[in-house]
XYZ file of N, CA and C in Angstrom:
558
model
N 3.125 -2.465 -16.337
C 3.667 -2.622 -15.297
C 4.029 -1.150 -14.445
N 3.750 -1.275 -13.339
C 3.989 0.252 -12.360
C 4.611 -0.460 -11.232
N 5.480 0.428 -10.583
C 6.330 0.112 -9.527
C 5.640 0.663 -8.257
N 6.306 0.608 -7.226
C 5.574 1.035 -5.992
C 5.885 2.563 -5.570
N 6.382 3.150 -6.465
C 6.579 4.489 -6.373
C 5.152 5.312 -7.118
N 4.839 4.370 -7.955
C 3.234 4.875 -8.629
C 2.061 4.620 -7.453
N 1.899 4.040 -6.631
C 1.228 3.535 -5.667
C 0.699 5.329 -5.046
N -0.810 5.420 -5.190
C -1.481 6.451 -4.563
C -2.881 6.141 -4.465
N -3.560 6.737 -3.555
C -4.896 6.692 -3.270
C -5.960 6.569 -4.634
N -6.500 5.259 -4.713
C -7.292 5.286 -5.790
C -6.454 4.443 -7.132
N -5.499 4.218 -6.979
C -4.668 3.348 -7.574
C -5.215 1.956 -7.874
N -5.384 1.484 -8.960
C -5.958 0.233 -9.425
C -5.129 -0.730 -10.109
N -4.876 -2.043 -9.206
C -4.015 -2.768 -9.847
C -4.190 -4.568 -9.707
N -3.805 -5.342 -10.434
C -3.960 -6.803 -10.141
C -3.113 -7.095 -9.209
N -3.541 -8.489 -8.426
C -2.943 -8.679 -7.272
C -3.495 -9.704 -7.007
N -2.582 -11.444 -6.624
C -3.674 -12.315 -6.526
C -4.590 -13.035 -7.390
N -4.617 -12.722 -8.393
C -5.791 -13.385 -9.411
C -7.128 -12.008 -9.080
N -6.794 -10.984 -8.664
C -8.018 -10.061 -8.463
C -7.498 -8.651 -8.524
N -8.615 -7.630 -8.691
C -8.104 -6.302 -8.875
C -8.470 -5.385 -7.836
N -7.420 -4.836 -7.394
C -7.458 -4.097 -6.036
C -7.320 -2.621 -6.213
N -8.122 -1.763 -5.406
C -8.101 -0.444 -5.333
C -7.407 0.089 -3.821
N -6.405 1.111 -4.112
C -5.505 1.525 -3.262
C -6.569 2.488 -1.907
N -6.683 2.198 -0.881
C -7.670 3.216 -0.020
C -6.439 4.197 0.901
N -5.401 3.039 1.208
C -4.436 4.116 2.028
C -3.099 3.596 1.972
N -1.861 4.507 1.653
C -0.640 4.096 1.442
C 0.393 4.773 2.216
N 1.566 4.264 2.659
C 2.509 4.881 3.378
C 3.683 4.316 3.014
N 4.727 5.185 2.207
C 6.064 5.079 1.851
C 6.946 4.850 3.350
N 7.690 3.996 3.609
C 8.369 3.548 4.698
C 9.685 3.534 4.407
N 10.592 4.043 5.128
C 12.014 4.223 4.913
C 12.944 4.042 6.497
N 12.607 2.940 6.872
C 13.446 2.438 7.745
C 14.926 2.847 8.202
N 15.187 3.161 9.164
C 16.924 3.455 9.637
C 17.499 2.388 9.223
N 17.125 1.056 9.452
C 18.086 0.349 8.909
C 17.244 -0.873 7.916
N 17.810 -1.113 6.936
C 16.872 -2.332 6.060
C 16.526 -1.321 4.594
N 15.623 -1.867 3.838
C 15.162 -1.664 2.707
C 13.808 -0.971 2.837
N 13.649 0.063 2.141
C 12.393 0.730 2.150
C 11.176 -0.150 1.723
N 10.031 0.276 1.861
C 8.756 -0.434 1.553
C 7.586 0.272 1.697
N 6.506 -0.116 1.055
C 5.264 0.756 1.068
C 4.260 -0.231 1.777
N 3.357 0.463 2.940
C 2.607 -0.292 3.516
C 1.035 0.110 2.834
N 0.196 -0.774 2.519
C -1.410 -0.274 1.933
C -2.139 -0.878 2.843
N -3.365 -0.487 2.443
C -4.878 -0.772 2.673
C -5.386 -1.007 1.115
N -5.743 -2.070 0.719
C -6.514 -1.953 -0.312
C -7.704 -3.020 -0.077
N -8.424 -2.434 -1.243
C -10.119 -3.282 -1.232
C -10.218 -3.910 -2.759
N -10.644 -5.277 -2.241
C -10.997 -5.911 -3.510
C -12.408 -5.243 -4.134
N -12.430 -5.197 -5.520
C -13.264 -4.405 -6.224
C -14.299 -5.660 -6.427
N -13.856 -6.849 -6.517
C -15.018 -8.107 -6.781
C -15.667 -8.578 -5.466
N -15.049 -8.518 -4.371
C -15.552 -8.964 -3.112
C -15.767 -7.834 -2.001
N -15.141 -6.640 -2.217
C -15.172 -5.527 -0.974
C -14.446 -5.838 -0.019
N -13.512 -6.911 0.223
C -12.934 -7.057 1.389
C -11.529 -5.981 1.412
N -11.355 -5.577 2.586
C -10.015 -4.664 2.502
C -9.085 -5.245 3.291
N -7.867 -5.303 2.793
C -6.805 -5.992 3.280
C -5.458 -5.064 3.367
N -4.458 -5.696 4.445
C -3.380 -4.677 4.550
C -2.486 -5.431 3.804
N -1.812 -4.747 3.101
C -0.603 -5.521 2.425
C 0.713 -4.624 2.383
N 2.117 -5.336 2.245
C 3.152 -4.604 2.399
C 3.886 -5.086 1.051
N 4.437 -3.744 0.456
C 5.274 -4.222 -0.843
C 6.638 -3.844 -0.372
N 7.762 -4.460 -0.997
C 8.885 -3.773 -0.986
C 9.395 -2.802 -2.170
N 10.203 -2.084 -1.525
C 10.263 -0.678 -2.288
C 10.642 -1.326 -3.998
N 10.499 -0.658 -5.137
C 10.555 -1.142 -6.238
C 9.945 -2.411 -6.827
N 8.966 -3.019 -6.041
C 8.080 -4.234 -6.718
C 7.185 -3.655 -7.690
N 7.199 -4.522 -8.488
C 6.327 -4.302 -9.814
C 4.794 -4.869 -9.669
N 3.824 -3.949 -9.604
C 2.504 -4.423 -9.811
C 1.841 -4.190 -11.313
N 0.963 -5.042 -11.473
C 0.181 -5.067 -12.888
C -1.057 -3.825 -12.795
N -0.849 -2.770 -13.448
C -1.676 -1.629 -13.324
C -2.964 -1.955 -14.223
N -3.964 -1.763 -13.560
C -5.264 -2.075 -14.442
C -5.910 -0.496 -14.746
N -6.073 -0.221 -16.070
C -6.572 1.179 -16.523
C -8.029 1.066 -16.356
N -8.670 2.131 -15.377
C -9.990 2.186 -15.196
C -10.496 3.562 -15.684
N -11.879 3.397 -16.066
C -12.543 4.816 -16.356
C -13.885 5.062 -15.608
N -13.892 6.087 -15.199
C -14.862 6.638 -14.390
C -16.139 7.193 -15.520
N -17.323 6.360 -15.437
C -18.481 7.125 -16.483
C -19.508 7.573 -15.301
N -20.106 8.735 -15.748
C -21.397 8.911 -15.352
C -22.779 8.335 -15.762
N -23.350 7.557 -15.099
C -24.281 6.831 -15.599
C -25.939 7.024 -14.743
N -26.846 7.015 -15.443
C -28.204 7.144 -14.688
C -28.730 5.822 -14.483
N -29.406 6.204 -13.182
C -29.931 4.543 -13.115
C -31.291 4.711 -13.403
N -32.008 3.578 -14.241
C -33.049 3.466 -14.824
C -33.890 2.670 -13.964
N -33.661 1.386 -13.647
C -34.477 0.589 -13.146
C -33.756 -0.851 -12.666
N -34.658 -1.539 -12.028
C -34.209 -3.046 -11.510
C -35.258 -4.058 -12.176
N -34.820 -5.201 -12.554
C -35.414 -6.049 -12.732
C -34.606 -7.513 -12.230
N -35.214 -8.705 -12.610
C -34.577 -10.087 -12.318
C -33.308 -10.072 -12.759
N -33.020 -9.233 -13.701
C -31.761 -9.482 -14.650
C -30.701 -8.686 -13.956
N -30.838 -7.541 -13.083
C -29.994 -6.669 -12.434
C -30.691 -5.406 -12.386
N -29.618 -4.207 -12.116
C -29.676 -2.867 -12.198
C -29.210 -2.400 -13.666
N -30.224 -1.356 -14.269
C -30.048 -0.872 -15.625
C -29.611 0.419 -15.407
N -28.489 0.746 -16.116
C -28.093 2.241 -16.138
C -27.796 2.586 -17.379
N -28.102 4.164 -17.730
C -27.528 4.476 -19.291
C -26.545 5.392 -18.929
N -25.644 5.314 -19.821
C -24.639 6.077 -20.083
C -24.974 7.532 -20.431
N -24.676 8.696 -19.610
C -25.283 9.896 -19.939
C -24.617 10.736 -21.123
N -23.442 10.352 -21.452
C -22.854 10.712 -22.931
C -23.120 9.959 -24.251
N -23.092 8.715 -24.148
C -23.280 8.003 -25.053
C -24.735 7.525 -25.276
N -25.456 7.505 -24.189
C -26.966 6.740 -24.099
C -26.908 5.225 -24.313
N -25.628 4.699 -24.124
C -25.633 3.244 -24.153
C -26.172 2.687 -22.767
N -26.905 1.494 -22.952
C -27.401 0.915 -21.631
C -26.380 -0.245 -21.178
N -26.601 -0.324 -19.962
C -25.601 -1.428 -19.227
C -26.317 -1.955 -18.062
N -26.386 -3.276 -17.897
C -26.678 -4.072 -16.990
C -25.773 -4.206 -15.817
N -25.755 -4.092 -14.530
C -24.670 -4.382 -13.751
C -25.462 -5.183 -12.615
N -24.775 -6.103 -11.909
C -25.167 -7.343 -11.066
C -25.334 -6.425 -9.611
N -26.075 -6.942 -9.117
C -26.224 -6.351 -7.299
C -24.937 -6.401 -6.930
N -24.156 -7.245 -6.902
C -23.000 -7.595 -6.034
C -22.178 -6.179 -5.949
N -22.397 -5.400 -7.180
C -20.937 -4.572 -7.456
C -21.404 -3.422 -6.846
N -22.796 -3.094 -6.226
C -23.527 -2.155 -6.059
C -23.291 -2.003 -4.253
N -22.837 -1.011 -3.664
C -22.473 -1.098 -2.190
C -23.971 -1.125 -1.538
N -24.595 -0.064 -1.655
C -26.094 0.125 -1.013
C -27.218 0.478 -2.370
N -27.722 -0.751 -2.686
C -28.726 -0.494 -3.752
C -29.824 0.253 -3.206
N -29.843 0.143 -1.745
C -31.579 0.639 -1.658
C -31.243 1.812 -1.375
N -30.500 2.656 -1.785
C -30.227 4.274 -1.810
C -30.185 5.034 -3.154
N -30.608 4.135 -4.005
C -30.835 4.479 -5.272
C -32.256 4.737 -5.822
N -32.506 5.829 -6.525
C -33.690 6.411 -7.004
C -33.460 6.423 -8.582
N -34.504 5.965 -8.968
C -34.639 6.117 -10.359
C -34.438 7.522 -11.149
N -33.632 7.544 -12.200
C -33.210 9.008 -12.405
C -31.940 9.525 -11.856
N -31.272 8.904 -10.796
C -30.270 9.258 -10.112
C -29.106 9.088 -11.112
N -28.182 10.280 -11.091
C -27.023 10.021 -11.757
C -25.785 9.522 -10.525
N -25.190 8.621 -11.043
C -23.952 8.142 -10.317
C -22.905 7.597 -10.993
N -21.729 7.403 -10.669
C -20.418 6.811 -11.147
C -20.068 5.615 -11.030
N -19.859 4.890 -12.108
C -19.375 3.312 -12.653
C -18.040 3.496 -12.942
N -17.269 2.718 -12.170
C -15.940 2.237 -12.423
C -15.882 1.335 -13.378
N -15.081 1.620 -14.597
C -15.033 0.200 -15.773
C -13.710 -0.095 -15.920
N -13.204 -1.417 -16.086
C -11.971 -1.724 -16.501
C -11.830 -1.792 -17.881
N -10.705 -0.699 -18.604
C -10.811 -0.607 -19.683
C -10.496 -1.743 -20.846
N -9.673 -2.653 -20.396
C -9.321 -3.566 -21.030
C -10.309 -4.537 -21.603
N -11.150 -5.079 -20.607
C -12.677 -5.644 -21.221
C -13.796 -5.257 -21.426
N -13.874 -3.735 -20.908
C -15.211 -3.041 -20.756
C -16.074 -3.336 -19.670
N -15.766 -3.854 -18.453
C -16.613 -4.615 -17.672
C -16.847 -3.556 -16.209
N -17.945 -3.434 -15.616
C -17.987 -2.659 -14.585
C -17.282 -3.377 -13.290
N -16.713 -2.817 -12.577
C -16.239 -3.037 -11.431
C -16.560 -2.618 -10.067
N -17.292 -1.344 -10.079
C -17.683 -0.965 -9.043
C -18.831 0.258 -9.209
N -19.820 0.306 -8.360
C -21.033 1.239 -8.591
C -20.698 2.445 -7.378
N -20.235 3.750 -7.698
C -20.246 4.745 -6.480
C -21.207 5.728 -6.374
N -22.006 5.531 -5.225
C -23.101 6.369 -4.983
C -22.268 7.405 -4.651
N -23.279 8.612 -4.677
C -22.617 9.945 -3.852
C -22.548 9.933 -2.438
N -21.455 10.322 -1.569
C -21.470 10.068 -0.450
C -22.410 10.586 0.633
N -23.215 11.550 0.508
C -24.350 11.818 0.935
C -25.525 12.183 -0.036
N -26.769 11.575 0.614
C -28.145 11.753 -0.451
C -28.819 12.178 0.315
N -30.140 12.915 -0.064
C -31.181 13.566 0.729
C -32.403 12.713 0.049
N -32.993 12.040 1.010
C -34.275 11.524 0.855
C -35.563 11.952 1.842
N -36.682 11.589 1.411
C -37.808 11.865 2.015
C -38.379 10.461 3.082
N -38.454 10.827 4.210
C -39.162 9.821 4.729
C -40.491 9.497 4.545
N -40.957 8.061 4.148
C -42.356 7.903 3.817
C -43.177 7.235 5.440
N -42.309 6.535 6.067
C -43.274 6.175 7.145
C -41.935 6.037 8.606
N -42.222 6.600 9.647
C -41.934 6.179 10.887
C -42.950 6.769 11.943
N -42.557 5.782 13.186
C -43.439 5.967 14.412
C -43.320 7.570 14.983
N -44.566 8.046 15.230
C -44.547 9.372 15.691
C -43.567 9.626 16.904
N -42.664 10.591 17.188
C -42.089 10.688 18.274
C -42.824 11.268 19.628
N -42.550 11.121 20.884
C -43.117 11.779 22.055
C -42.787 12.915 22.305
N -43.561 14.055 22.223
C -42.944 15.484 22.680
C -42.214 15.155 24.193
N -40.954 16.209 23.780
C -40.262 16.372 24.844
C -39.074 14.907 25.225
N -39.111 13.940 24.565
C -38.273 13.044 24.553
C -37.379 13.128 23.331
N -36.478 14.266 23.705
C -35.340 14.398 22.862
C -33.879 14.777 23.449
N -34.038 14.097 24.875
C -32.917 14.429 25.671
C -31.634 13.193 25.446
N -32.282 12.007 24.996
C -31.264 10.989 24.797
C -30.982 10.667 23.215
N -29.839 10.008 22.723
C -29.500 9.747 21.601
C -30.275 8.262 20.970
N -31.582 8.182 21.202
C -32.398 7.025 20.988
C -32.661 7.248 19.603
N -32.308 6.217 18.800
C -32.900 6.372 17.443
C -33.988 5.305 17.215
N -34.723 5.422 16.025
C -35.863 5.040 15.747
C -35.938 4.260 14.398
N -36.489 3.517 13.816
C -36.712 2.876 12.482
C -37.273 3.844 11.524
N -37.020 4.243 10.186
C -37.681 5.013 9.460
C -37.443 4.260 8.062
N -38.701 4.204 7.483
C -38.456 4.033 5.867
C -38.362 5.212 5.032
N -37.608 5.125 4.213
C -37.010 6.206 3.067
C -38.230 6.031 1.654
N -38.268 6.865 0.806
C -38.845 6.632 -0.396
C -38.223 5.588 -1.207
N -37.142 5.410 -1.032
C -36.737 3.956 -1.905
C -36.980 2.628 -1.360
N -37.719 2.674 -0.211
C -38.010 1.449 0.648
C -37.198 0.722 1.552
N -35.940 1.616 1.460
C -34.918 1.436 2.507
C -35.080 1.944 3.861
N -34.362 1.056 4.874
C -34.732 1.482 6.444
C -33.499 2.208 6.959
N -33.643 3.141 7.469
C -32.772 3.804 8.073
C -32.975 4.290 9.597
N -32.119 4.289 10.348
C -32.088 4.574 12.165
C -32.344 6.148 11.882
N -33.316 7.034 12.421
C -33.302 8.411 12.714
C -33.147 8.578 14.209
N -33.129 9.985 14.673
C -33.646 10.357 15.953
C -35.029 10.426 16.289
N -35.590 10.416 17.397
C -36.723 10.510 17.657
C -37.663 11.676 17.276
N -36.995 13.067 17.027
C -37.794 14.324 16.555
C -37.726 14.095 15.070
N -37.615 13.159 14.418
C -37.607 13.062 12.896
C -38.958 12.412 12.532
N -39.876 13.108 11.844
C -41.051 12.272 11.436
C -41.414 12.416 10.164
N -42.597 11.493 9.920
C -42.839 11.505 8.350
C -43.126 12.444 7.553
N -42.151 12.349 6.593
C -42.402 13.748 5.504
C -41.453 14.567 5.559
N -40.193 14.216 6.637
C -38.870 15.115 6.713
C -38.181 14.772 5.672
N -37.410 15.662 5.264
C -36.009 15.468 4.369
C -35.187 15.150 5.311
N -33.994 13.994 4.944
C -33.060 13.795 5.662
C -31.885 13.530 4.758
N -30.640 13.924 5.437
C -29.275 13.754 4.638
C -28.783 12.235 5.269
N -28.235 11.608 4.529
C -27.995 10.204 4.761
C -26.442 9.892 4.188
N -25.731 9.271 5.032
C -24.471 8.790 4.646
C -24.505 7.022 3.824
N -24.205 7.451 2.408
C -24.185 6.226 1.737
C -23.453 4.756 2.146
N -22.188 5.371 2.548
C -21.465 4.014 3.040
C -21.713 3.697 4.162
N -22.528 4.132 5.358
C -22.817 3.628 6.340
C -24.108 3.187 6.483
N -25.134 4.141 5.727
C -26.388 4.004 5.921
C -27.006 4.813 7.199
N -26.082 5.693 7.585
C -26.530 6.436 9.007
C -27.118 7.805 8.682
N -27.974 8.227 9.446
C -28.891 9.548 9.335
C -27.691 10.715 9.748
N -27.574 11.637 8.888
C -26.389 12.839 9.187
C -27.457 14.022 9.950
N -28.359 14.732 9.283
C -29.020 15.662 9.882
C -30.436 15.754 8.814
N -31.205 16.582 9.409
C -32.548 16.848 8.647
C -32.360 18.133 7.384
N -32.993 18.173 6.583
C -32.663 19.107 5.475
C -33.931 20.024 5.426
């Protein structure tokens, strides 16, 4: 058991029959009344973000987690298959645990968050930014770069992102994996 003084970003605990990770927290000591901790927590099973307030000294059930570097191997009808880069053990992970599976290429190394109590995968964390090549997009019209207009483009994994008009087929771009947004040309 941990108390509210142990809460920090990334802290993982069990609350209301689910496992949550702390995204933001703030210890508040009002002039009158008891102190409390205001948090934003993310459910690791559903991905929902909640605002929760805990009184100072409140006990929470901490969940021990480990991060493992894993290599993405392939996808089939059973799920996504990964290999631990240290032990060479293979694991199958359900698609629901991966936030943006369309941005993973075979052979990419990613981090998987494991619950150490029962050795189950909780989430798959892609790198924040990835570089991909555009395999198809409509050609831009010369001189049409004055506006912030975006057009659809297909990247090498088959996922579709929106890019500015000046980006063409064969260009390498940087993508934010959290939002799926175009960042820059590489």
